[in-house]
């Protein structure tokens, strides 16, 4: 038996593999500090946990409609409407197994074979794999040296085959938060060239003082009409293992995503839907506490990296730093640099090539302050 061509083009997730390797080393007794993880190191809010337990105990854990429970779709519509200042109907909302799930459904339903889709480098590794699996072509657009969008390069990358783009602000892996002028400029290009936008807003709630989140959908009804928002519970509510996410799309696309789910995966997990419903649209105290802690960690990590000689932009959101290691590669590739760092200092970080940049490493600061301090010490020793 042989897998097909499409399958052979599909790489595994490099970040998940690396995180698994770091975990295996730790289990084998190595004092590993892993900055490879992309998940909050916090408990889900108590309200979500309680609702999940009650749902299980009720004995009524059953199928729901493929697009999710009507009450949850309505709650998500109200929440997205309030946080993006736009009208949203429940019919525009499709609940899925995760942000990754609704994202891949949306791309599979939007892309025709050969369509070009813009990715703003550095970008999360799953976008390219998902675009190529949908038989599209990912077109990587380089950023400015400060890792912000380069509009000259974006204009130059748009051609007759360009049909859409994946936008992600705050950005994994840089923490860059696109400002209002940048969102306006990208939306204007989308309108001028009739492009769709898939807006991955999973880190929306994790934006720190001095930065502000902007969704392209907030700009005008015509931009909203060409945009699919994908979001979920993983980062905002530290609910990664619950696997629950949602898309908000123009109704024909929402219907298509629902049809796809109805045939391919069925309804999302009932327990996780109930857990999300318990917190969506509320602001559980755990969310602000986690947000404040991430900001405090960022404020230790960034000066710490600079003090050991690494150039790094200040991330305005998410929980990643993306310093340049170009001056420290000494003839090695960034993958070799990361392997040596893991081998010599038991510190796991992700090579920037995973996100389209051979000069950077990604450090997640979703780990305890003491581990961040230990990581800085190990990295400092390694660079010496
Ligand atoms: N989008 C981005 C940019 C991410 O970094 C991640 C997770 O790392 C996801 C989506 C996946 O979210 P979920 O856990 O809901 O699939």
Coordinates of C-alpha atoms and ligand atoms in Angstrom, one line a residue:
X1 CA 0.0 0.0 0.0
X2 CA 1.3 3.5 -0.9
X3 CA 0.3 6.9 0.3
X4 CA -0.7 9.3 -2.5
X5 CA 1.2 12.2 -4.0
X6 CA -0.7 14.8 -1.9
X7 CA 0.3 13.0 1.2
X8 CA 3.9 12.9 0.2
X9 CA 3.9 16.7 -0.1
X10 CA 2.7 17.0 3.5
X11 CA 5.5 17.6 6.0
X12 CA 5.0 17.0 9.8
X13 CA 4.8 20.1 12.0
X14 CA 8.4 20.9 12.8
X15 CA 7.5 22.8 16.0
X16 CA 5.4 19.9 17.4
X17 CA 8.3 17.5 16.5
X18 CA 10.8 19.7 18.3
X19 CA 8.7 20.1 21.4
X20 CA 8.2 16.3 21.5
X21 CA 12.0 15.8 21.2
X22 CA 12.6 18.2 24.1
X23 CA 9.9 16.3 26.2
X24 CA 11.6 13.0 25.4
X25 CA 15.0 14.3 26.6
X26 CA 13.4 15.6 29.8
X27 CA 11.8 12.2 30.4
X28 CA 15.2 10.6 30.0
X29 CA 16.4 12.7 32.9
X30 CA 18.1 15.7 31.1
X31 CA 17.4 19.0 32.8
X32 CA 15.8 20.4 29.7
X33 CA 14.3 23.9 29.5
X34 CA 12.0 24.0 26.5
X35 CA 11.2 27.3 24.8
X36 CA 9.9 25.4 21.9
X37 CA 6.3 25.1 23.2
X38 CA 3.5 27.1 21.7
X39 CA 1.0 26.7 24.5
X40 CA 0.2 28.7 27.6
X41 CA 1.5 27.1 30.8
X42 CA -1.7 28.0 32.7
X43 CA -4.8 26.1 33.7
X44 CA -8.0 26.7 31.7
X45 CA -10.4 29.1 33.6
X46 CA -12.2 27.4 36.5
X47 CA -15.6 28.2 34.8
X48 CA -14.6 26.2 31.7
X49 CA -13.3 23.3 33.7
X50 CA -16.4 23.2 35.9
X51 CA -18.7 23.3 32.8
X52 CA -16.8 20.5 31.2
X53 CA -17.0 18.3 34.2
X54 CA -20.7 19.0 34.6
X55 CA -21.3 18.2 30.9
X56 CA -19.6 14.8 31.3
X57 CA -21.5 14.1 34.5
X58 CA -24.8 15.0 32.9
X59 CA -24.6 11.9 30.8
X60 CA -25.8 13.9 27.8
X61 CA -22.5 14.1 25.8
X62 CA -24.0 13.7 22.3
X63 CA -23.6 14.9 18.8
X64 CA -24.5 18.5 18.1
X65 CA -25.1 20.1 14.7
X66 CA -21.9 20.0 12.6
X67 CA -21.3 23.8 12.9
X68 CA -21.7 23.7 16.7
X69 CA -24.5 24.2 19.2
X70 CA -26.8 27.1 18.2
X71 CA -26.3 28.7 21.6
X72 CA -22.5 28.6 21.2
X73 CA -22.6 30.0 17.7
X74 CA -24.8 32.8 19.0
X75 CA -22.4 33.5 21.9
X76 CA -19.4 33.5 19.5
X77 CA -21.3 35.9 17.1
X78 CA -21.9 38.3 20.0
X79 CA -18.3 38.0 21.2
X80 CA -16.7 38.6 17.8
X81 CA -19.1 41.4 17.1
X82 CA -18.1 43.1 20.4
X83 CA -14.4 42.6 20.0
X84 CA -14.1 43.5 16.3
X85 CA -16.9 46.1 16.3
X86 CA -18.8 44.5 13.4
X87 CA -22.2 43.0 13.0
X88 CA -21.9 39.1 13.1
X89 CA -24.8 36.7 12.6
X90 CA -24.7 33.3 14.2
X91 CA -25.0 31.8 10.6
X92 CA -21.6 33.2 9.9
X93 CA -20.0 31.2 12.8
X94 CA -18.7 27.7 12.4
X95 CA -17.3 26.0 15.4
X96 CA -14.6 23.4 14.7
X97 CA -12.2 21.1 16.5
X98 CA -9.5 23.9 16.7
X99 CA -8.3 27.0 15.0
X100 CA -6.0 24.8 12.9
X101 CA -9.1 22.7 11.8
X102 CA -11.2 25.6 10.7
X103 CA -8.2 27.3 9.1
X104 CA -7.4 24.2 7.0
X105 CA -11.1 23.8 6.1
X106 CA -11.2 27.4 4.9
X107 CA -8.1 27.1 2.8
X108 CA -9.3 23.8 1.3
X109 CA -12.5 25.5 0.3
X110 CA -11.1 28.8 -1.0
X111 CA -8.1 27.7 -3.0
X112 CA -8.3 26.4 -6.6
X113 CA -5.3 24.4 -7.9
X114 CA -2.5 26.7 -8.8
X115 CA -3.8 29.7 -6.9
X116 CA -1.1 31.8 -5.2
X117 CA -1.6 32.8 -1.6
X118 CA 0.6 35.4 0.1
X119 CA 2.4 34.6 3.3
X120 CA 4.2 37.4 5.2
X121 CA 7.5 36.0 6.3
X122 CA 8.3 35.0 8.9
X123 CA 5.0 33.1 9.3
X124 CA 3.7 30.1 11.2
X125 CA 4.8 26.9 9.6
X126 CA 1.4 25.3 9.2
X127 CA 0.1 27.9 6.7
X128 CA 2.5 26.8 3.9
X129 CA 1.7 23.1 4.5
X130 CA -2.0 23.7 4.4
X131 CA -1.9 25.9 1.3
X132 CA 0.2 23.3 -0.6
X133 CA -2.0 20.5 0.6
X134 CA -5.0 22.4 -0.9
X135 CA -3.0 22.5 -4.2
X136 CA -2.2 26.2 -3.9
X137 CA 1.1 27.9 -4.0
X138 CA 2.4 29.7 -1.0
X139 CA 4.3 32.9 -2.0
X140 CA 6.5 34.1 0.8
X141 CA 6.9 37.8 1.0
X142 CA 10.0 39.0 2.9
X143 CA 9.5 41.5 5.7
X144 CA 11.5 44.7 6.5
X145 CA 14.6 44.2 8.6
X146 CA 12.6 45.1 11.7
X147 CA 10.3 42.1 10.8
X148 CA 7.3 44.4 10.0
X149 CA 5.4 44.1 6.7
X150 CA 7.2 45.4 3.6
X151 CA 4.5 46.9 1.4
X152 CA 6.8 47.4 -1.6
X153 CA 7.6 43.6 -1.5
X154 CA 3.9 42.8 -1.0
X155 CA 2.9 44.8 -4.1
X156 CA 5.7 43.2 -6.1
X157 CA 4.5 39.7 -5.1
X158 CA 1.0 40.2 -6.3
X159 CA 0.4 38.7 -9.8
X160 CA -2.4 37.4 -11.9
X161 CA -2.5 34.1 -10.0
X162 CA -2.7 35.7 -6.5
X163 CA -6.1 35.0 -5.0
X164 CA -5.6 35.6 -1.3
X165 CA -3.4 35.9 1.8
X166 CA -3.1 34.6 5.3
X167 CA -2.7 37.4 7.8
X168 CA -1.7 36.7 11.4
X169 CA -1.6 39.4 14.0
X170 CA -0.2 39.2 16.6
X171 CA 2.2 37.1 14.7
X172 CA 3.7 33.7 15.5
X173 CA 6.8 33.7 15.5
X174 CA 7.7 37.4 15.9
X175 CA 5.0 38.8 18.3
X176 CA 4.6 41.6 15.8
X177 CA 1.3 43.4 16.1
X178 CA 0.2 45.0 12.8
X179 CA -0.7 48.6 13.4
X180 CA -3.8 50.3 12.1
X181 CA -2.0 51.9 9.1
X182 CA -0.6 48.4 8.1
X183 CA -4.0 46.8 8.4
X184 CA -5.5 49.6 6.3
X185 CA -2.7 49.2 3.7
X186 CA -3.1 45.4 3.4
X187 CA -6.9 45.7 3.2
X188 CA -6.6 48.3 0.5
X189 CA -4.4 46.0 -1.5
X190 CA -6.9 43.2 -1.0
X191 CA -9.7 45.4 -2.3
X192 CA -7.6 46.7 -5.3
X193 CA -6.6 43.2 -6.4
X194 CA -9.8 41.4 -5.3
X195 CA -8.0 39.1 -2.9
X196 CA -9.5 37.1 0.0
X197 CA -8.0 37.4 3.5
X198 CA -7.8 34.6 6.0
X199 CA -7.2 36.4 9.3
X200 CA -5.7 34.2 12.0
X201 CA -6.6 36.1 15.2
X202 CA -5.8 33.4 17.7
X203 CA -3.5 35.7 19.6
X204 CA -5.9 38.7 19.7
X205 CA -6.3 38.7 23.5
X206 CA -2.5 38.6 24.0
X207 CA -1.5 42.2 23.1
X208 CA 0.6 44.2 25.6
X209 CA 0.8 47.9 26.6
X210 CA 1.8 50.1 23.7
X211 CA 0.3 47.9 21.0
X212 CA -3.3 47.5 19.8
X213 CA -5.0 44.7 18.0
X214 CA -6.8 45.5 14.7
X215 CA -8.8 43.1 12.6
X216 CA -9.2 43.8 8.9
X217 CA -12.9 43.1 9.3
X218 CA -13.3 46.2 11.5
X219 CA -12.3 48.5 8.6
X220 CA -15.4 48.3 6.4
X221 CA -18.2 45.9 5.5
X222 CA -16.6 45.3 2.1
X223 CA -13.3 44.2 3.7
X224 CA -15.3 42.0 6.2
X225 CA -17.0 40.5 3.1
X226 CA -13.7 39.2 1.8
X227 CA -12.3 38.0 5.1
X228 CA -12.5 34.8 7.1
X229 CA -11.6 35.1 10.8
X230 CA -10.2 32.0 12.5
X231 CA -9.8 32.0 16.2
X232 CA -10.2 29.6 19.1
X233 CA -9.8 28.9 22.8
X234 CA -6.2 27.6 22.8
X235 CA -4.4 30.8 23.6
X236 CA -6.9 33.2 25.0
X237 CA -8.2 30.7 27.6
X238 CA -5.2 28.3 27.8
X239 CA -7.4 25.6 26.5
X240 CA -5.0 23.9 24.0
X241 CA -6.0 20.3 24.9
X242 CA -9.7 21.0 24.7
X243 CA -9.3 21.4 20.9
X244 CA -12.0 23.9 20.1
X245 CA -11.9 26.8 17.6
X246 CA -14.2 28.8 15.3
X247 CA -14.4 30.6 12.0
X248 CA -16.4 33.7 11.2
X249 CA -17.0 34.0 7.5
X250 CA -19.4 35.4 4.9
X251 CA -22.4 33.0 5.0
X252 CA -21.6 31.0 1.8
X253 CA -18.1 30.2 3.1
X254 CA -19.4 29.4 6.6
X255 CA -21.9 27.1 4.9
X256 CA -19.2 25.4 2.9
X257 CA -17.0 24.9 6.1
X258 CA -20.1 23.4 7.8
X259 CA -20.7 21.0 4.9
X260 CA -17.0 20.0 5.0
X261 CA -17.1 19.3 8.7
X262 CA -20.4 17.5 8.4
X263 CA -18.8 15.0 6.0
X264 CA -15.2 14.8 7.2
X265 CA -15.1 15.2 11.0
X266 CA -18.7 15.6 12.3
X267 CA -19.5 18.0 15.0
X268 CA -16.9 19.4 17.4
X269 CA -16.4 17.8 20.8
X270 CA -19.5 18.4 22.9
X271 CA -17.6 18.8 26.2
X272 CA -15.3 21.4 24.7
X273 CA -18.2 23.3 23.2
X274 CA -19.8 23.5 26.6
X275 CA -16.5 24.6 28.2
X276 CA -16.0 27.3 25.6
X277 CA -19.6 28.5 26.0
X278 CA -18.9 29.0 29.7
X279 CA -16.2 31.5 29.1
X280 CA -16.7 33.1 25.7
X281 CA -17.8 36.7 26.0
X282 CA -16.9 36.8 29.7
X283 CA -13.6 37.9 31.0
X284 CA -12.6 35.2 33.5
X285 CA -10.1 36.5 36.0
X286 CA -7.6 33.9 34.9
X287 CA -7.4 35.5 31.5
X288 CA -6.1 38.9 32.7
X289 CA -3.8 37.2 35.2
X290 CA -2.2 35.2 32.4
X291 CA -2.0 38.2 30.2
X292 CA -0.2 40.2 32.9
X293 CA 2.2 37.4 33.6
X294 CA 3.1 37.0 29.9
X295 CA 3.8 40.7 29.7
X296 CA 6.0 40.6 32.8
X297 CA 8.0 37.6 31.3
X298 CA 8.4 39.5 28.1
X299 CA 9.8 42.4 30.0
X300 CA 12.4 40.1 31.5
X301 CA 13.2 38.1 28.4
X302 CA 13.8 40.9 25.9
X303 CA 16.3 43.0 27.9
X304 CA 17.9 39.7 29.0
X305 CA 18.4 38.7 25.3
X306 CA 19.8 42.1 24.5
X307 CA 22.2 41.9 27.4
X308 CA 23.7 38.7 26.1
X309 CA 24.3 40.3 22.7
X310 CA 21.2 39.2 20.7
X311 CA 19.4 41.7 18.5
X312 CA 15.6 41.4 19.0
X313 CA 12.5 43.4 18.2
X314 CA 10.2 44.0 21.1
X315 CA 7.1 41.7 20.6
X316 CA 3.9 43.6 21.0
X317 CA 1.8 40.4 21.5
X318 CA 1.6 36.6 21.6
X319 CA 4.3 34.9 23.7
X320 CA 7.3 34.5 21.4
X321 CA 10.6 36.4 20.9
X322 CA 12.4 36.1 17.6
X323 CA 16.0 37.2 18.0
X324 CA 18.6 37.2 15.2
X325 CA 21.5 34.8 15.7
X326 CA 23.1 35.7 12.4
X327 CA 26.2 37.1 14.1
X328 CA 26.6 33.9 16.1
X329 CA 26.1 31.1 13.5
X330 CA 29.9 30.8 12.9
X331 CA 29.4 28.9 9.6
X332 CA 26.6 26.7 11.1
X333 CA 23.0 26.6 9.8
X334 CA 20.4 27.8 12.3
X335 CA 19.3 24.1 12.7
X336 CA 22.8 23.1 13.6
X337 CA 22.9 26.1 16.0
X338 CA 19.7 24.9 17.7
X339 CA 20.8 21.2 17.9
X340 CA 24.1 22.3 19.5
X341 CA 22.2 24.5 22.0
X342 CA 20.0 21.5 23.0
X343 CA 23.0 19.2 23.2
X344 CA 25.3 21.5 25.1
X345 CA 22.9 23.5 27.3
X346 CA 19.7 21.4 27.2
X347 CA 17.8 24.4 25.9
X348 CA 15.2 23.8 23.2
X349 CA 14.4 26.6 20.8
X350 CA 12.9 26.5 17.3
X351 CA 15.1 27.4 14.3
X352 CA 13.8 30.3 12.3
X353 CA 13.9 28.3 9.0
X354 CA 10.7 26.7 10.3
X355 CA 9.0 30.1 9.7
X356 CA 11.0 31.2 6.6
X357 CA 14.0 32.9 8.3
X358 CA 17.5 31.3 8.4
X359 CA 18.9 34.0 10.7
X360 CA 16.6 33.8 13.7
X361 CA 15.4 31.5 16.5
X362 CA 12.0 31.5 18.1
X363 CA 11.8 31.4 21.9
X364 CA 8.4 30.9 23.5
X365 CA 8.0 32.6 26.9
X366 CA 5.1 30.4 27.8
X367 CA 7.1 29.0 30.7
X368 CA 7.8 30.0 34.3
X369 CA 9.9 33.0 35.1
X370 CA 12.6 30.9 36.8
X371 CA 12.9 28.8 33.6
X372 CA 13.2 32.0 31.5
X373 CA 16.0 33.2 33.8
X374 CA 17.7 29.8 33.5
X375 CA 17.3 29.8 29.7
X376 CA 18.9 33.2 29.5
X377 CA 21.8 32.0 31.5
X378 CA 22.2 28.9 29.3
X379 CA 22.0 30.9 26.1
X380 CA 24.5 33.4 27.4
X381 CA 27.0 30.6 28.2
X382 CA 26.4 29.0 24.8
X383 CA 27.0 32.2 22.9
X384 CA 30.3 32.7 24.8
Ligands
LIG1 N1 -2.6 29.8 14.6 C1 -1.4 30.1 15.0 C2 -0.7 31.3 14.5 C3 -0.8 29.4 16.0 O1 0.4 29.7 16.5 C4 -1.5 28.2 16.5 C5 -0.8 27.3 17.5 O2 0.3 27.3 17.8 C6 -2.7 27.9 16.0 C7 -3.3 28.7 15.0 C8 -3.5 26.7 16.4 O3 -4.5 26.9 17.3 P1 -5.4 25.6 17.8 O4 -4.7 25.1 19.0 O5 -6.7 26.2 18.0 O6 -5.4 24.7 16.7

